[in-house]
mmCIF file with all atom_site columns, C-alpha atoms in Angstrom:
data_model
loop_
_atom_site.group_PDB
_atom_site.id
_atom_site.type_symbol
_atom_site.label_atom_id
_atom_site.label_alt_id
_atom_site.label_comp_id
_atom_site.label_asym_id
_atom_site.label_entity_id
_atom_site.label_seq_id
_atom_site.pdbx_PDB_ins_code
_atom_site.Cartn_x
_atom_site.Cartn_y
_atom_site.Cartn_z
_atom_site.occupancy
_atom_site.B_iso_or_equiv
_atom_site.pdbx_formal_charge
_atom_site.auth_seq_id
_atom_site.auth_comp_id
_atom_site.auth_asym_id
_atom_site.auth_atom_id
_atom_site.pdbx_PDB_model_num
ATOM 1   C CA . MET A 1 1   ? 40.821 19.740  -28.701 1.00 54.00 ? 6   MET A CA 1
ATOM 2   C CA . GLY A 1 2   ? 43.355 22.604  -28.599 1.00 62.00 ? 7   GLY A CA 1
ATOM 3   C CA . TYR A 1 3   ? 45.384 24.028  -31.220 1.00 67.00 ? 8   TYR A CA 1
ATOM 4   C CA . PHE A 1 4   ? 47.245 21.350  -33.236 1.00 75.00 ? 9   PHE A CA 1
ATOM 5   C CA . GLY A 1 5   ? 45.353 18.445  -31.954 1.00 75.00 ? 10  GLY A CA 1
ATOM 6   C CA . ASN A 1 6   ? 46.864 18.989  -28.399 1.00 80.00 ? 11  ASN A CA 1
ATOM 7   C CA . HIS A 1 7   ? 50.365 18.407  -30.099 1.00 85.00 ? 12  HIS A CA 1
ATOM 8   C CA . LEU A 1 8   ? 51.581 22.180  -29.195 1.00 89.00 ? 13  LEU A CA 1
ATOM 9   C CA . ALA A 1 9   ? 54.641 20.512  -26.973 1.00 89.00 ? 14  ALA A CA 1
ATOM 10  C CA . THR A 1 10  ? 55.424 18.302  -29.647 1.00 92.00 ? 15  THR A CA 1
ATOM 11  C CA . LEU A 1 11  ? 55.372 21.193  -32.182 1.00 93.00 ? 16  LEU A CA 1
ATOM 12  C CA . VAL A 1 12  ? 57.426 23.518  -30.088 1.00 94.00 ? 17  VAL A CA 1
ATOM 13  C CA . THR A 1 13  ? 60.134 20.774  -29.093 1.00 94.00 ? 18  THR A CA 1
ATOM 14  C CA . GLY A 1 14  ? 60.309 19.610  -32.857 1.00 95.00 ? 19  GLY A CA 1
ATOM 15  C CA . VAL A 1 15  ? 60.706 23.113  -33.949 1.00 96.00 ? 20  VAL A CA 1
ATOM 16  C CA . PHE A 1 16  ? 63.452 23.863  -31.420 1.00 95.00 ? 21  PHE A CA 1
ATOM 17  C CA . ALA A 1 17  ? 65.088 20.596  -32.343 1.00 96.00 ? 22  ALA A CA 1
ATOM 18  C CA . ALA A 1 18  ? 65.120 21.432  -35.880 1.00 96.00 ? 23  ALA A CA 1
ATOM 19  C CA . VAL A 1 19  ? 66.639 24.573  -35.275 1.00 95.00 ? 24  VAL A CA 1
ATOM 20  C CA . LEU A 1 20  ? 69.367 23.059  -33.298 1.00 93.00 ? 25  LEU A CA 1
ATOM 21  C CA . THR A 1 21  ? 70.060 20.533  -36.324 1.00 94.00 ? 26  THR A CA 1
ATOM 22  C CA . GLY A 1 22  ? 70.076 23.517  -38.837 1.00 93.00 ? 27  GLY A CA 1
ATOM 23  C CA . LEU A 1 23  ? 72.322 25.387  -36.695 1.00 90.00 ? 28  LEU A CA 1
ATOM 24  C CA . TRP A 1 24  ? 74.743 22.685  -35.862 1.00 88.00 ? 29  TRP A CA 1
ATOM 25  C CA . PRO A 1 25  ? 76.806 22.851  -39.285 1.00 87.00 ? 30  PRO A CA 1
ATOM 26  C CA . TYR A 1 26  ? 77.588 26.688  -38.653 1.00 85.00 ? 31  TYR A CA 1
ATOM 27  C CA . PHE A 1 27  ? 78.918 26.157  -35.169 1.00 82.00 ? 32  PHE A CA 1
ATOM 28  C CA . VAL A 1 28  ? 80.968 22.993  -35.543 1.00 78.00 ? 33  VAL A CA 1
ATOM 29  C CA . ASP A 1 29  ? 84.410 24.949  -36.288 1.00 80.00 ? 34  ASP A CA 1
ATOM 30  C CA . PHE A 1 30  ? 84.234 27.555  -33.459 1.00 81.00 ? 35  PHE A CA 1
ATOM 31  C CA . ALA A 1 31  ? 85.173 25.318  -30.589 1.00 82.00 ? 36  ALA A CA 1
ATOM 32  C CA . PRO A 1 32  ? 85.427 21.625  -29.777 1.00 84.00 ? 37  PRO A CA 1
ATOM 33  C CA . ILE A 1 33  ? 82.918 22.315  -26.717 1.00 86.00 ? 38  ILE A CA 1
ATOM 34  C CA . LEU A 1 34  ? 80.320 23.670  -28.999 1.00 87.00 ? 39  LEU A CA 1
ATOM 35  C CA . ASN A 1 35  ? 80.615 20.415  -30.992 1.00 87.00 ? 40  ASN A CA 1
ATOM 36  C CA . PHE A 1 36  ? 80.148 18.634  -27.897 1.00 89.00 ? 41  PHE A CA 1
ATOM 37  C CA . VAL A 1 37  ? 76.919 20.390  -26.919 1.00 89.00 ? 42  VAL A CA 1
ATOM 38  C CA . PHE A 1 38  ? 75.378 19.901  -30.362 1.00 91.00 ? 43  PHE A CA 1
ATOM 39  C CA . ILE A 1 39  ? 76.074 16.154  -29.934 1.00 92.00 ? 44  ILE A CA 1
ATOM 40  C CA . MET A 1 40  ? 74.415 16.265  -27.150 1.00 94.00 ? 45  MET A CA 1
ATOM 41  C CA . ALA A 1 41  ? 71.664 18.664  -27.418 1.00 94.00 ? 46  ALA A CA 1
ATOM 42  C CA . VAL A 1 42  ? 70.300 17.565  -30.832 1.00 95.00 ? 47  VAL A CA 1
ATOM 43  C CA . PRO A 1 43  ? 69.809 13.894  -30.201 1.00 96.00 ? 48  PRO A CA 1
ATOM 44  C CA . ILE A 1 44  ? 68.177 14.737  -26.806 1.00 96.00 ? 49  ILE A CA 1
ATOM 45  C CA . THR A 1 45  ? 65.641 17.272  -28.225 1.00 96.00 ? 50  THR A CA 1
ATOM 46  C CA . TRP A 1 46  ? 64.672 14.731  -30.774 1.00 96.00 ? 51  TRP A CA 1
ATOM 47  C CA . PHE A 1 47  ? 63.828 12.332  -28.444 1.00 97.00 ? 52  PHE A CA 1
ATOM 48  C CA . LEU A 1 48  ? 62.138 14.921  -26.471 1.00 95.00 ? 53  LEU A CA 1
ATOM 49  C CA . THR A 1 49  ? 60.022 15.369  -29.596 1.00 95.00 ? 54  THR A CA 1
ATOM 50  C CA . PHE A 1 50  ? 58.968 11.570  -30.400 1.00 96.00 ? 55  PHE A CA 1
ATOM 51  C CA . THR A 1 51  ? 58.456 11.262  -26.430 1.00 95.00 ? 56  THR A CA 1
ATOM 52  C CA . CYS A 1 52  ? 55.985 14.072  -26.740 1.00 93.00 ? 57  CYS A CA 1
ATOM 53  C CA . TRP A 1 53  ? 54.296 12.771  -29.861 1.00 93.00 ? 58  TRP A CA 1
ATOM 54  C CA . ILE A 1 54  ? 53.883 9.184   -28.387 1.00 95.00 ? 59  ILE A CA 1
ATOM 55  C CA . SER A 1 55  ? 52.383 10.441  -24.784 1.00 93.00 ? 60  SER A CA 1
ATOM 56  C CA . GLN A 1 56  ? 49.875 12.628  -26.630 1.00 91.00 ? 61  GLN A CA 1
ATOM 57  C CA . LYS A 1 57  ? 48.958 9.814   -29.083 1.00 91.00 ? 62  LYS A CA 1
ATOM 58  C CA . SER A 1 58  ? 48.488 7.541   -25.986 1.00 91.00 ? 63  SER A CA 1
ATOM 59  C CA . ALA A 1 59  ? 46.381 10.118  -24.270 1.00 89.00 ? 64  ALA A CA 1
ATOM 60  C CA . ASP A 1 60  ? 44.406 10.481  -27.302 1.00 86.00 ? 65  ASP A CA 1
ATOM 61  C CA . TYR A 1 61  ? 43.433 6.716   -27.721 1.00 88.00 ? 66  TYR A CA 1
ATOM 62  C CA . MET A 1 62  ? 42.556 6.597   -24.361 1.00 88.00 ? 67  MET A CA 1
ATOM 63  C CA . HIS A 1 63  ? 40.183 9.299   -24.299 1.00 84.00 ? 68  HIS A CA 1
ATOM 64  C CA . LYS A 1 64  ? 38.973 8.307   -27.466 1.00 80.00 ? 69  LYS A CA 1
ATOM 65  C CA . HIS A 1 65  ? 37.180 5.727   -25.675 1.00 65.00 ? 70  HIS A CA 1
ATOM 66  C CA . THR A 1 66  ? 35.763 7.653   -23.009 1.00 64.00 ? 71  THR A CA 1
ATOM 67  C CA . PRO A 1 67  ? 32.152 9.584   -23.335 1.00 60.00 ? 72  PRO A CA 1
ATOM 68  C CA . SER A 1 68  ? 32.602 13.186  -23.873 1.00 58.00 ? 73  SER A CA 1
ATOM 69  C CA . HIS A 1 69  ? 30.338 15.874  -22.292 1.00 59.00 ? 74  HIS A CA 1
ATOM 70  C CA . SER A 1 70  ? 27.827 15.675  -25.308 1.00 60.00 ? 75  SER A CA 1
ATOM 71  C CA . GLU A 1 71  ? 27.592 11.943  -24.825 1.00 57.00 ? 76  GLU A CA 1
ATOM 72  C CA . LYS A 1 72  ? 27.068 11.998  -21.264 1.00 60.00 ? 77  LYS A CA 1
ATOM 73  C CA . LYS A 1 73  ? 24.426 14.565  -21.802 1.00 59.00 ? 78  LYS A CA 1
ATOM 74  C CA . SER A 1 74  ? 22.565 12.567  -24.217 1.00 57.00 ? 79  SER A CA 1
ATOM 75  C CA . LEU A 1 75  ? 22.982 9.698   -22.157 1.00 53.00 ? 80  LEU A CA 1
ATOM 76  C CA . SER A 1 76  ? 21.198 11.167  -19.383 1.00 55.00 ? 81  SER A CA 1
ATOM 77  C CA . ASN A 1 77  ? 18.224 12.339  -21.414 1.00 52.00 ? 82  ASN A CA 1
ATOM 78  C CA . THR A 1 78  ? 17.531 8.940   -22.762 1.00 51.00 ? 83  THR A CA 1
ATOM 79  C CA . GLN A 1 79  ? 17.216 7.579   -18.978 1.00 54.00 ? 84  GLN A CA 1
ATOM 80  C CA . THR A 1 80  ? 18.227 4.253   -19.861 1.00 54.00 ? 85  THR A CA 1
ATOM 81  C CA . ILE A 1 81  ? 21.567 2.243   -20.079 1.00 57.00 ? 86  ILE A CA 1
ATOM 82  C CA . GLU A 1 82  ? 22.143 -0.687  -21.844 1.00 55.00 ? 87  GLU A CA 1
ATOM 83  C CA . SER A 1 83  ? 24.484 -3.164  -20.733 1.00 53.00 ? 88  SER A CA 1
ATOM 84  C CA . VAL A 1 84  ? 27.298 -4.456  -23.116 1.00 53.00 ? 89  VAL A CA 1
ATOM 85  C CA . SER A 1 85  ? 27.550 -7.775  -22.014 1.00 56.00 ? 90  SER A CA 1
ATOM 86  C CA . THR A 1 86  ? 23.898 -9.029  -21.598 1.00 62.00 ? 91  THR A CA 1
ATOM 87  C CA . GLY A 1 87  ? 22.044 -6.362  -23.818 1.00 61.00 ? 92  GLY A CA 1
ATOM 88  C CA . ASN A 1 88  ? 19.590 -5.595  -21.281 1.00 71.00 ? 93  ASN A CA 1
ATOM 89  C CA . GLN A 1 89  ? 18.624 -1.963  -20.510 1.00 76.00 ? 94  GLN A CA 1
ATOM 90  C CA . VAL A 1 90  ? 18.176 -0.549  -17.138 1.00 76.00 ? 95  VAL A CA 1
ATOM 91  C CA . SER A 1 91  ? 16.401 2.867   -16.228 1.00 83.00 ? 96  SER A CA 1
ATOM 92  C CA . LEU A 1 92  ? 17.847 5.463   -13.899 1.00 85.00 ? 97  LEU A CA 1
ATOM 93  C CA . SER A 1 93  ? 15.168 4.956   -12.010 1.00 85.00 ? 98  SER A CA 1
ATOM 94  C CA . ASP A 1 94  ? 16.115 1.645   -11.327 1.00 87.00 ? 99  ASP A CA 1
ATOM 95  C CA . ILE A 1 95  ? 19.545 2.546   -10.872 1.00 89.00 ? 100 ILE A CA 1
ATOM 96  C CA . LYS A 1 96  ? 18.543 5.042   -8.111  1.00 89.00 ? 101 LYS A CA 1
ATOM 97  C CA . LYS A 1 97  ? 16.174 2.456   -6.482  1.00 90.00 ? 102 LYS A CA 1
ATOM 98  C CA . ILE A 1 98  ? 19.291 0.103   -6.120  1.00 91.00 ? 103 ILE A CA 1
ATOM 99  C CA . GLN A 1 99  ? 21.356 2.841   -4.955  1.00 91.00 ? 104 GLN A CA 1
ATOM 100 C CA . ASP A 1 100 ? 18.888 3.845   -2.059  1.00 91.00 ? 105 ASP A CA 1
ATOM 101 C CA . GLU A 1 101 ? 18.570 0.389   -1.094  1.00 92.00 ? 106 GLU A CA 1
ATOM 102 C CA . LEU A 1 102 ? 22.849 -0.373  -1.213  1.00 92.00 ? 107 LEU A CA 1
ATOM 103 C CA . SER A 1 103 ? 22.764 3.115   1.020   1.00 92.00 ? 108 SER A CA 1
ATOM 104 C CA . LEU A 1 104 ? 20.182 1.741   3.654   1.00 91.00 ? 109 LEU A CA 1
ATOM 105 C CA . GLU A 1 105 ? 21.895 -1.204  3.873   1.00 92.00 ? 110 GLU A CA 1
ATOM 106 C CA . LEU A 1 106 ? 25.397 0.452   4.358   1.00 91.00 ? 111 LEU A CA 1
ATOM 107 C CA . ASN A 1 107 ? 23.797 2.636   7.005   1.00 90.00 ? 112 ASN A CA 1
ATOM 108 C CA . ASN A 1 108 ? 22.672 -0.552  8.796   1.00 90.00 ? 113 ASN A CA 1
ATOM 109 C CA . VAL A 1 109 ? 26.277 -2.078  8.609   1.00 89.00 ? 114 VAL A CA 1
ATOM 110 C CA . LYS A 1 110 ? 27.574 1.123   10.315  1.00 88.00 ? 115 LYS A CA 1
ATOM 111 C CA . GLU A 1 111 ? 24.665 0.988   13.106  1.00 88.00 ? 116 GLU A CA 1
ATOM 112 C CA . SER A 1 112 ? 25.901 -2.625  13.427  1.00 87.00 ? 117 SER A CA 1
ATOM 113 C CA . VAL A 1 113 ? 29.599 -1.487  13.663  1.00 88.00 ? 118 VAL A CA 1
ATOM 114 C CA . LYS A 1 114 ? 28.608 1.258   16.219  1.00 88.00 ? 119 LYS A CA 1
ATOM 115 C CA . LEU A 1 115 ? 26.885 -1.289  18.436  1.00 86.00 ? 120 LEU A CA 1
ATOM 116 C CA . LYS A 1 116 ? 29.659 -3.790  18.188  1.00 88.00 ? 121 LYS A CA 1
ATOM 117 C CA . ASP A 1 117 ? 32.252 -0.899  19.172  1.00 88.00 ? 122 ASP A CA 1
ATOM 118 C CA . SER A 1 118 ? 29.956 -0.064  22.154  1.00 87.00 ? 123 SER A CA 1
ATOM 119 C CA . GLU A 1 119 ? 30.022 -3.672  23.213  1.00 89.00 ? 124 GLU A CA 1
ATOM 120 C CA . ILE A 1 120 ? 33.650 -3.959  22.714  1.00 90.00 ? 125 ILE A CA 1
ATOM 121 C CA . GLU A 1 121 ? 34.251 -0.862  24.951  1.00 89.00 ? 126 GLU A CA 1
ATOM 122 C CA . ARG A 1 122 ? 31.827 -2.455  27.596  1.00 91.00 ? 127 ARG A CA 1
ATOM 123 C CA . LEU A 1 123 ? 33.632 -5.496  27.617  1.00 91.00 ? 128 LEU A CA 1
ATOM 124 C CA . ASN A 1 124 ? 37.233 -3.747  27.960  1.00 91.00 ? 129 ASN A CA 1
ATOM 125 C CA . GLN A 1 125 ? 35.500 -1.787  30.834  1.00 92.00 ? 130 GLN A CA 1
ATOM 126 C CA . GLU A 1 126 ? 34.691 -5.054  32.237  1.00 92.00 ? 131 GLU A CA 1
ATOM 127 C CA . ILE A 1 127 ? 37.932 -7.001  31.967  1.00 91.00 ? 132 ILE A CA 1
ATOM 128 C CA . SER A 1 128 ? 39.569 -3.629  33.562  1.00 90.00 ? 133 SER A CA 1
ATOM 129 C CA . ASN A 1 129 ? 37.122 -3.817  36.240  1.00 91.00 ? 134 ASN A CA 1
ATOM 130 C CA . LEU A 1 130 ? 38.001 -7.725  36.808  1.00 92.00 ? 135 LEU A CA 1
ATOM 131 C CA . GLN A 1 131 ? 41.642 -7.128  36.738  1.00 92.00 ? 136 GLN A CA 1
ATOM 132 C CA . THR A 1 132 ? 41.090 -4.666  39.461  1.00 92.00 ? 137 THR A CA 1
ATOM 133 C CA . LEU A 1 133 ? 39.276 -6.850  41.739  1.00 91.00 ? 138 LEU A CA 1
ATOM 134 C CA . VAL A 1 134 ? 41.754 -9.622  41.044  1.00 92.00 ? 139 VAL A CA 1
ATOM 135 C CA . GLN A 1 135 ? 44.575 -7.011  42.047  1.00 93.00 ? 140 GLN A CA 1
ATOM 136 C CA . ILE A 1 136 ? 42.503 -6.621  45.237  1.00 93.00 ? 141 ILE A CA 1
ATOM 137 C CA . GLU A 1 137 ? 41.987 -10.034 46.166  1.00 93.00 ? 142 GLU A CA 1
ATOM 138 C CA . SER A 1 138 ? 45.991 -10.775 45.592  1.00 92.00 ? 143 SER A CA 1
ATOM 139 C CA . LEU A 1 139 ? 46.944 -7.732  47.846  1.00 93.00 ? 144 LEU A CA 1
ATOM 140 C CA . LYS A 1 140 ? 44.130 -9.153  50.740  1.00 94.00 ? 145 LYS A CA 1
ATOM 141 C CA . THR A 1 141 ? 45.883 -12.454 50.320  1.00 94.00 ? 146 THR A CA 1
ATOM 142 C CA . GLU A 1 142 ? 49.060 -10.717 50.631  1.00 93.00 ? 147 GLU A CA 1
ATOM 143 C CA . LEU A 1 143 ? 48.040 -8.765  53.660  1.00 93.00 ? 148 LEU A CA 1
ATOM 144 C CA . ALA A 1 144 ? 46.485 -12.221 55.437  1.00 93.00 ? 149 ALA A CA 1
ATOM 145 C CA . ASN A 1 145 ? 50.230 -13.663 54.752  1.00 92.00 ? 150 ASN A CA 1
ATOM 146 C CA . LEU A 1 146 ? 51.897 -10.936 56.438  1.00 92.00 ? 151 LEU A CA 1
ATOM 147 C CA . LYS A 1 147 ? 49.289 -10.801 59.317  1.00 92.00 ? 152 LYS A CA 1
ATOM 148 C CA . MET A 1 148 ? 50.095 -14.907 59.674  1.00 91.00 ? 153 MET A CA 1
ATOM 149 C CA . LEU A 1 149 ? 53.786 -13.981 59.705  1.00 90.00 ? 154 LEU A CA 1
ATOM 150 C CA . ALA A 1 150 ? 53.614 -11.587 62.204  1.00 89.00 ? 155 ALA A CA 1
ATOM 151 C CA . SER A 1 151 ? 51.556 -13.165 64.577  1.00 89.00 ? 156 SER A CA 1
ATOM 152 C CA . ASP A 1 152 ? 54.149 -16.367 63.973  1.00 87.00 ? 157 ASP A CA 1
ATOM 153 C CA . ARG A 1 153 ? 56.870 -14.092 65.119  1.00 87.00 ? 158 ARG A CA 1
ATOM 154 C CA . LYS A 1 154 ? 54.771 -12.865 68.336  1.00 85.00 ? 159 LYS A CA 1
ATOM 155 C CA . THR A 1 155 ? 54.510 -16.504 69.168  1.00 86.00 ? 160 THR A CA 1
ATOM 156 C CA . LYS A 1 156 ? 57.810 -17.351 68.876  1.00 83.00 ? 161 LYS A CA 1
ATOM 157 C CA . SER A 1 157 ? 59.365 -14.329 70.537  1.00 79.00 ? 162 SER A CA 1
ATOM 158 C CA . LYS A 1 158 ? 57.229 -15.112 73.659  1.00 69.00 ? 163 LYS A CA 1
#
């Protein structure tokens, strides 16, 4: 848990705020700028002290509800977990079996995704080949049209 119940930051900030508050009356008469510095610094340090205290209380509350290391160890020693909503007990071997089944199913899904990816790649290659064939056919058609135009010009020029 640490020193002072993990409130060391709160304690240090609080001591600093208390010292500033205590010194304030002694430095009021020296300079107006020093008075302004204390007017700003004292409330800010007390606010920081309050913020540190609230955040540590929040952290303590949140970690109070999570199992500690010793509770986790005792949980693994009992080899059973009780469901809060249904009250059923599930052994760790059952959990392992379900985990193995899920990992097997995950591997099957990964394999099917790999197969689908290879199928998509094959189809993309086929599309590319078809596009090439279409381009070749359009070039052949254009060449035939040019040959017809050339032959028409020869017959007209004679």
